[in-house]
Amino acid sequence: MTQFAAPLPHVSLISIIDILLVAFIIYEFLALIRGTRAALMLVGVAVLALAFYFSRLGDLVTLNWLISTLLPYAVFALIVVFAAEIRQVLARLGRSLSLSRTQAGEADAYDDIVLAANLFAQNQTGALIVIEREVGLRTYIESGVPLDAHLSYDLLATVFRPSAPLHDGAVIIQNDRIAAAACFLPLSMNPILSTQMGTRHRAGIGVTEETDAIAVIVSEETGAISLAVSGTIERDLTVEQLRDRLGQLLRRYLPHSTPPTAISEANALDVAGEGSRAGAPRPAEPRVDAGADD
């Protein structure tokens, strides 16, 4: 009882600020490595630290010597193995410190989604674009083909070209980069959904039921643009409506760019870098059954 009756130690304002700053740094560090291989690296480092602590506590001389000898080399090995993750973390930190400068660049990148959706709607090209927000989509990214490429209108037009090998499945976007293409998504089992919705629409709704992602869907049968979020779908959106909704959901301003005019398939091939063979006859391209995909 005397221990409980003892006065609490004096905590100054400086001590409180010190504790809050350390907690903030730890939180930001964990947020930076969340969803990356660096998180597994942190677990490995924690295991080594515990082994080193217990070796000293239990007076395990041999284990203590082994860990003390290998630990400096292990740090350099981790830096080499996880060099890419370290660069990404530093890049994200730099973007957060220069937020005002990068918001305009990200807005331009996401406006490419609107322009690409307009192209797909004009040509009745089926497309499914998923935008990651707070909840990571790493599981679905690993099911597709990794790209890690800068988000651009030209690349989206090339990926979803009907003859392209990656046009089936979804494209997943992280920040202003295309993380992967041809990704598999969970299908929505909601019985209320219209029977006219096919696999593409149900996959777009399904991923928004399990995460906070946003899915932009273009029907191959009708060319209609839809937007799925939080398990609900908004159908038959215009290009301007899609731009406004993305701006609201992503909390950023999307400039009102002039949508491109309808592009023929020959011009779409030029986007992919095959326009140099314009004089050669073009073979017929296979067309996916719209009723099964949409």
Short mmCIF file of C-alpha atoms in Angstrom, two decimals:
data_model
loop_
_atom_site.label_atom_id
_atom_site.label_comp_id
_atom_site.label_asym_id
_atom_site.label_seq_id
_atom_site.Cartn_x
_atom_site.Cartn_y
_atom_site.Cartn_z
CA MET A 1 0.00 0.00 0.00
CA THR A 2 2.91 2.32 0.68
CA GLN A 3 3.94 2.02 -2.98
CA PHE A 4 0.50 3.19 -4.15
CA ALA A 5 0.46 5.97 -1.57
CA ALA A 6 3.81 7.33 -2.75
CA PRO A 7 3.54 10.61 -4.67
CA LEU A 8 3.70 10.43 -8.43
CA PRO A 9 6.94 11.65 -10.01
CA HIS A 10 6.85 15.20 -11.26
CA VAL A 11 6.20 15.40 -15.00
CA SER A 12 7.17 18.67 -16.58
CA LEU A 13 5.76 20.18 -19.76
CA ILE A 14 9.07 19.51 -21.54
CA SER A 15 8.79 15.80 -20.67
CA ILE A 16 5.27 15.63 -22.10
CA ILE A 17 6.38 17.32 -25.34
CA ASP A 18 9.36 14.96 -25.52
CA ILE A 19 7.12 11.88 -25.17
CA LEU A 20 4.62 13.17 -27.76
CA LEU A 21 7.40 13.87 -30.26
CA VAL A 22 8.85 10.37 -29.86
CA ALA A 23 5.38 8.84 -30.23
CA PHE A 24 4.77 10.89 -33.37
CA ILE A 25 8.09 9.81 -34.90
CA ILE A 26 7.35 6.14 -34.16
CA TYR A 27 3.84 6.46 -35.62
CA GLU A 28 5.07 8.11 -38.81
CA PHE A 29 7.80 5.50 -39.20
CA LEU A 30 5.28 2.64 -38.88
CA ALA A 31 2.95 4.39 -41.32
CA LEU A 32 5.77 4.74 -43.86
CA ILE A 33 6.71 1.05 -43.80
CA ARG A 34 3.14 -0.29 -43.61
CA GLY A 35 2.39 -2.64 -46.49
CA THR A 36 6.04 -2.96 -47.56
CA ARG A 37 8.75 -5.56 -47.06
CA ALA A 38 10.37 -3.15 -44.62
CA ALA A 39 7.69 -4.15 -42.10
CA LEU A 40 9.02 -7.72 -42.16
CA MET A 41 12.52 -6.32 -41.81
CA LEU A 42 11.40 -4.51 -38.65
CA VAL A 43 10.09 -7.79 -37.23
CA GLY A 44 13.44 -9.46 -37.94
CA VAL A 45 15.33 -6.63 -36.26
CA ALA A 46 13.03 -6.89 -33.24
CA VAL A 47 13.72 -10.64 -32.97
CA LEU A 48 17.48 -10.01 -33.09
CA ALA A 49 17.17 -7.32 -30.43
CA LEU A 50 15.22 -9.67 -28.15
CA ALA A 51 17.76 -12.45 -28.70
CA PHE A 52 20.59 -10.03 -27.84
CA TYR A 53 18.74 -8.87 -24.70
CA PHE A 54 18.04 -12.39 -23.42
CA SER A 55 21.60 -13.50 -24.20
CA ARG A 56 22.89 -10.76 -21.92
CA LEU A 57 20.19 -11.36 -19.32
CA GLY A 58 20.84 -15.09 -19.18
CA ASP A 59 24.62 -14.75 -19.38
CA LEU A 60 24.78 -16.76 -22.61
CA VAL A 61 28.35 -15.93 -23.51
CA THR A 62 28.56 -17.78 -26.84
CA LEU A 63 25.23 -16.46 -28.17
CA ASN A 64 26.08 -12.97 -26.98
CA TRP A 65 29.44 -13.11 -28.79
CA LEU A 66 27.82 -14.42 -31.98
CA ILE A 67 25.15 -11.74 -32.11
CA SER A 68 27.61 -8.99 -31.21
CA THR A 69 29.91 -10.12 -34.03
CA LEU A 70 27.23 -10.49 -36.72
CA LEU A 71 25.04 -7.50 -35.84
CA PRO A 72 27.19 -4.80 -37.55
CA TYR A 73 27.33 -6.86 -40.76
CA ALA A 74 23.60 -7.57 -40.56
CA VAL A 75 22.85 -3.83 -40.58
CA PHE A 76 24.81 -3.35 -43.82
CA ALA A 77 23.18 -6.44 -45.33
CA LEU A 78 19.71 -5.07 -44.56
CA ILE A 79 20.61 -1.75 -46.18
CA VAL A 80 21.69 -3.55 -49.37
CA VAL A 81 18.72 -5.94 -49.49
CA PHE A 82 16.10 -3.28 -48.79
CA ALA A 83 17.69 -0.44 -50.77
CA ALA A 84 14.57 -0.06 -52.95
CA GLU A 85 12.24 0.16 -49.93
CA ILE A 86 14.52 2.70 -48.27
CA ARG A 87 14.43 4.86 -51.41
CA GLN A 88 10.63 4.65 -51.50
CA VAL A 89 10.35 5.63 -47.83
CA LEU A 90 12.64 8.61 -48.32
CA ALA A 91 10.72 9.62 -51.44
CA ARG A 92 7.41 9.47 -49.56
CA LEU A 93 8.94 11.51 -46.76
CA GLY A 94 10.12 14.10 -49.27
CA ARG A 95 6.67 14.24 -50.86
CA SER A 96 5.04 14.79 -47.48
CA LEU A 97 7.46 17.64 -46.70
CA SER A 98 6.74 19.30 -50.05
CA LEU A 99 3.00 18.62 -50.08
CA SER A 100 1.98 21.84 -51.74
CA ARG A 101 4.34 21.26 -54.64
CA THR A 102 3.29 17.65 -55.26
CA GLN A 103 -0.47 18.14 -55.08
CA ALA A 104 -0.51 19.73 -58.52
CA GLY A 105 1.49 16.83 -59.97
CA GLU A 106 -0.82 14.25 -58.39
CA ALA A 107 -3.86 16.12 -59.68
CA ASP A 108 -2.45 16.00 -63.19
CA ALA A 109 -1.78 12.27 -62.78
CA TYR A 110 -5.30 11.48 -61.62
CA ASP A 111 -6.80 13.60 -64.38
CA ASP A 112 -5.23 11.06 -66.75
CA ILE A 113 -7.70 8.51 -65.34
CA VAL A 114 -10.58 10.76 -66.38
CA LEU A 115 -9.16 11.25 -69.86
CA ALA A 116 -8.51 7.52 -70.24
CA ALA A 117 -12.05 6.69 -69.10
CA ASN A 118 -13.37 9.11 -71.73
CA LEU A 119 -11.31 7.31 -74.40
CA PHE A 120 -12.55 3.89 -73.29
CA ALA A 121 -16.15 5.10 -73.28
CA GLN A 122 -15.86 6.47 -76.82
CA ASN A 123 -14.33 3.24 -78.15
CA GLN A 124 -16.41 0.92 -75.92
CA THR A 125 -13.29 -0.59 -74.40
CA GLY A 126 -13.79 -2.42 -71.11
CA ALA A 127 -11.64 -1.15 -68.27
CA LEU A 128 -11.37 -1.48 -64.49
CA ILE A 129 -9.15 1.00 -62.61
CA VAL A 130 -8.82 0.75 -58.81
CA ILE A 131 -7.38 3.64 -56.79
CA GLU A 132 -5.88 2.79 -53.41
CA ARG A 133 -6.58 5.09 -50.46
CA GLU A 134 -5.86 4.35 -46.77
CA VAL A 135 -6.36 0.56 -46.80
CA GLY A 136 -3.51 -1.18 -48.63
CA LEU A 137 -4.24 -3.35 -51.67
CA ARG A 138 -1.04 -5.37 -51.48
CA THR A 139 -2.87 -8.73 -51.63
CA TYR A 140 -4.55 -7.82 -54.92
CA ILE A 141 -1.40 -6.21 -56.33
CA GLU A 142 0.52 -9.45 -55.85
CA SER A 143 -2.14 -11.33 -57.84
CA GLY A 144 -1.37 -9.33 -60.99
CA VAL A 145 1.62 -8.30 -63.06
CA PRO A 146 3.77 -5.70 -61.22
CA LEU A 147 4.48 -2.53 -63.19
CA ASP A 148 5.44 0.22 -60.70
CA ALA A 149 5.19 2.76 -63.51
CA HIS A 150 4.23 6.43 -63.51
CA LEU A 151 0.50 6.92 -64.03
CA SER A 152 -0.20 8.36 -67.46
CA TYR A 153 -2.98 8.51 -70.03
CA ASP A 154 -0.84 6.81 -72.68
CA LEU A 155 0.03 3.87 -70.45
CA LEU A 156 -3.59 3.29 -69.44
CA ALA A 157 -4.65 3.40 -73.10
CA THR A 158 -1.97 0.84 -73.93
CA VAL A 159 -2.74 -1.54 -71.03
CA PHE A 160 -6.47 -1.72 -71.78
CA ARG A 161 -6.13 -2.06 -75.54
CA PRO A 162 -8.20 -5.17 -76.46
CA SER A 163 -5.21 -6.93 -78.03
CA ALA A 164 -2.89 -6.20 -75.09
CA PRO A 165 -2.03 -9.18 -72.86
CA LEU A 166 -2.82 -7.19 -69.68
CA HIS A 167 -6.24 -5.83 -70.63
CA ASP A 168 -8.10 -8.50 -68.64
CA GLY A 169 -8.28 -7.80 -64.93
CA ALA A 170 -7.85 -4.58 -62.99
CA VAL A 171 -5.18 -1.89 -62.87
CA ILE A 172 -4.33 -0.83 -59.30
CA ILE A 173 -3.00 2.68 -58.67
CA GLN A 174 -1.01 3.72 -55.61
CA ASN A 175 -0.44 7.45 -55.21
CA ASP A 176 0.55 8.56 -58.71
CA ARG A 177 1.92 5.20 -59.89
CA ILE A 178 0.42 2.12 -61.55
CA ALA A 179 1.38 -0.64 -59.11
CA ALA A 180 0.15 -3.61 -61.15
CA ALA A 181 -2.12 -4.68 -64.01
CA ALA A 182 -4.22 -7.78 -64.75
CA CYS A 183 -5.07 -8.05 -61.04
CA PHE A 184 -7.74 -10.39 -59.67
CA LEU A 185 -10.35 -8.81 -57.41
CA PRO A 186 -13.04 -10.33 -55.16
CA LEU A 187 -16.50 -10.45 -56.74
CA SER A 188 -19.40 -8.85 -54.90
CA MET A 189 -22.01 -11.33 -53.70
CA ASN A 190 -24.62 -8.63 -53.08
CA PRO A 191 -27.94 -10.09 -54.30
CA ILE A 192 -29.41 -6.61 -54.79
CA LEU A 193 -27.10 -5.84 -57.69
CA SER A 194 -28.64 -5.81 -61.13
CA THR A 195 -28.39 -9.02 -63.11
CA GLN A 196 -27.13 -6.90 -66.01
CA MET A 197 -23.83 -6.38 -64.19
CA GLY A 198 -21.13 -8.80 -65.20
CA THR A 199 -17.77 -9.80 -63.79
CA ARG A 200 -16.06 -6.44 -64.31
CA HIS A 201 -18.67 -4.43 -62.41
CA ARG A 202 -19.00 -7.01 -59.62
CA ALA A 203 -15.22 -7.06 -59.18
CA GLY A 204 -15.13 -3.27 -58.97
CA ILE A 205 -17.87 -3.27 -56.34
CA GLY A 206 -16.33 -6.21 -54.48
CA VAL A 207 -12.99 -4.51 -53.85
CA THR A 208 -14.76 -1.41 -52.51
CA GLU A 209 -16.79 -3.58 -50.12
CA GLU A 210 -13.64 -4.95 -48.50
CA THR A 211 -11.47 -1.79 -48.67
CA ASP A 212 -11.86 1.97 -48.97
CA ALA A 213 -10.59 1.94 -52.56
CA ILE A 214 -12.29 3.66 -55.50
CA ALA A 215 -13.06 1.72 -58.68
CA VAL A 216 -13.61 3.32 -62.10
CA ILE A 217 -15.39 0.93 -64.46
CA VAL A 218 -16.05 1.31 -68.18
CA SER A 219 -18.51 -1.09 -69.79
CA GLU A 220 -17.34 -2.86 -72.93
CA GLU A 221 -20.93 -3.38 -74.07
CA THR A 222 -22.29 0.14 -73.74
CA GLY A 223 -19.24 2.33 -73.03
CA ALA A 224 -20.93 3.64 -69.86
CA ILE A 225 -18.68 4.97 -67.10
CA SER A 226 -19.37 3.85 -63.52
CA LEU A 227 -17.79 4.67 -60.17
CA ALA A 228 -17.82 2.23 -57.24
CA VAL A 229 -17.06 3.27 -53.67
CA SER A 230 -18.00 1.75 -50.29
CA GLY A 231 -19.85 -1.11 -51.95
CA THR A 232 -22.16 1.15 -53.98
CA ILE A 233 -21.99 2.00 -57.66
CA GLU A 234 -22.84 5.17 -59.56
CA ARG A 235 -23.63 4.35 -63.18
CA ASP A 236 -23.79 6.30 -66.45
CA LEU A 237 -21.52 9.13 -65.33
CA THR A 238 -20.35 11.79 -67.71
CA VAL A 239 -16.69 12.74 -67.91
CA GLU A 240 -17.30 15.91 -65.91
CA GLN A 241 -19.26 14.03 -63.26
CA LEU A 242 -16.45 11.49 -62.95
CA ARG A 243 -13.90 14.28 -62.57
CA ASP A 244 -15.96 16.00 -59.88
CA ARG A 245 -16.57 12.77 -57.94
CA LEU A 246 -12.89 11.80 -57.99
CA GLY A 247 -11.98 15.29 -56.82
CA GLN A 248 -14.40 14.97 -53.90
CA LEU A 249 -13.35 11.46 -52.91
CA LEU A 250 -9.62 12.10 -53.23
CA ARG A 251 -9.89 15.60 -51.70
CA ARG A 252 -7.87 17.23 -54.43
CA TYR A 253 -8.62 19.59 -57.28
CA LEU A 254 -8.68 18.02 -60.72
CA PRO A 255 -8.25 20.55 -63.53
CA HIS A 256 -10.93 20.64 -66.20
CA SER A 257 -8.96 19.37 -69.15
CA THR A 258 -10.54 19.12 -72.57
CA PRO A 259 -11.34 15.45 -73.25
CA PRO A 260 -9.72 14.12 -76.42
CA THR A 261 -11.84 13.34 -79.42
CA ALA A 262 -12.68 9.81 -80.38
CA ILE A 263 -9.59 7.85 -81.36
CA SER A 264 -9.73 5.07 -83.88
CA GLU A 265 -8.05 1.74 -83.22
CA ALA A 266 -5.29 2.63 -85.66
CA ASN A 267 -4.44 5.68 -83.56
CA ALA A 268 -4.64 3.57 -80.41
CA LEU A 269 -1.97 1.34 -81.90
CA ASP A 270 0.16 4.43 -82.46
CA VAL A 271 -0.06 5.12 -78.71
CA ALA A 272 1.49 1.70 -78.09
CA GLY A 273 4.36 2.49 -80.41
CA GLU A 274 3.16 0.40 -83.35
CA GLY A 275 2.13 3.24 -85.62
CA SER A 276 5.37 2.97 -87.58
CA ARG A 277 3.88 0.06 -89.50
CA ALA A 278 0.89 2.02 -90.79
CA GLY A 279 1.45 0.80 -94.34
CA ALA A 280 1.22 -2.87 -93.36
CA PRO A 281 -2.19 -4.58 -93.19
CA ARG A 282 -3.48 -4.95 -89.64
CA PRO A 283 -4.79 -8.38 -88.62
CA ALA A 284 -8.21 -8.68 -87.08
CA GLU A 285 -8.18 -8.36 -83.31
CA PRO A 286 -10.13 -10.76 -81.09
CA ARG A 287 -13.05 -9.24 -79.15
CA VAL A 288 -13.95 -10.43 -75.67
CA ASP A 289 -17.58 -11.32 -75.13
CA ALA A 290 -19.00 -8.22 -73.46
CA GLY A 291 -21.83 -10.05 -71.79
CA ALA A 292 -19.43 -12.15 -69.72
CA ASP A 293 -17.08 -9.31 -68.71
CA ASP A 294 -19.37 -6.38 -67.97
#
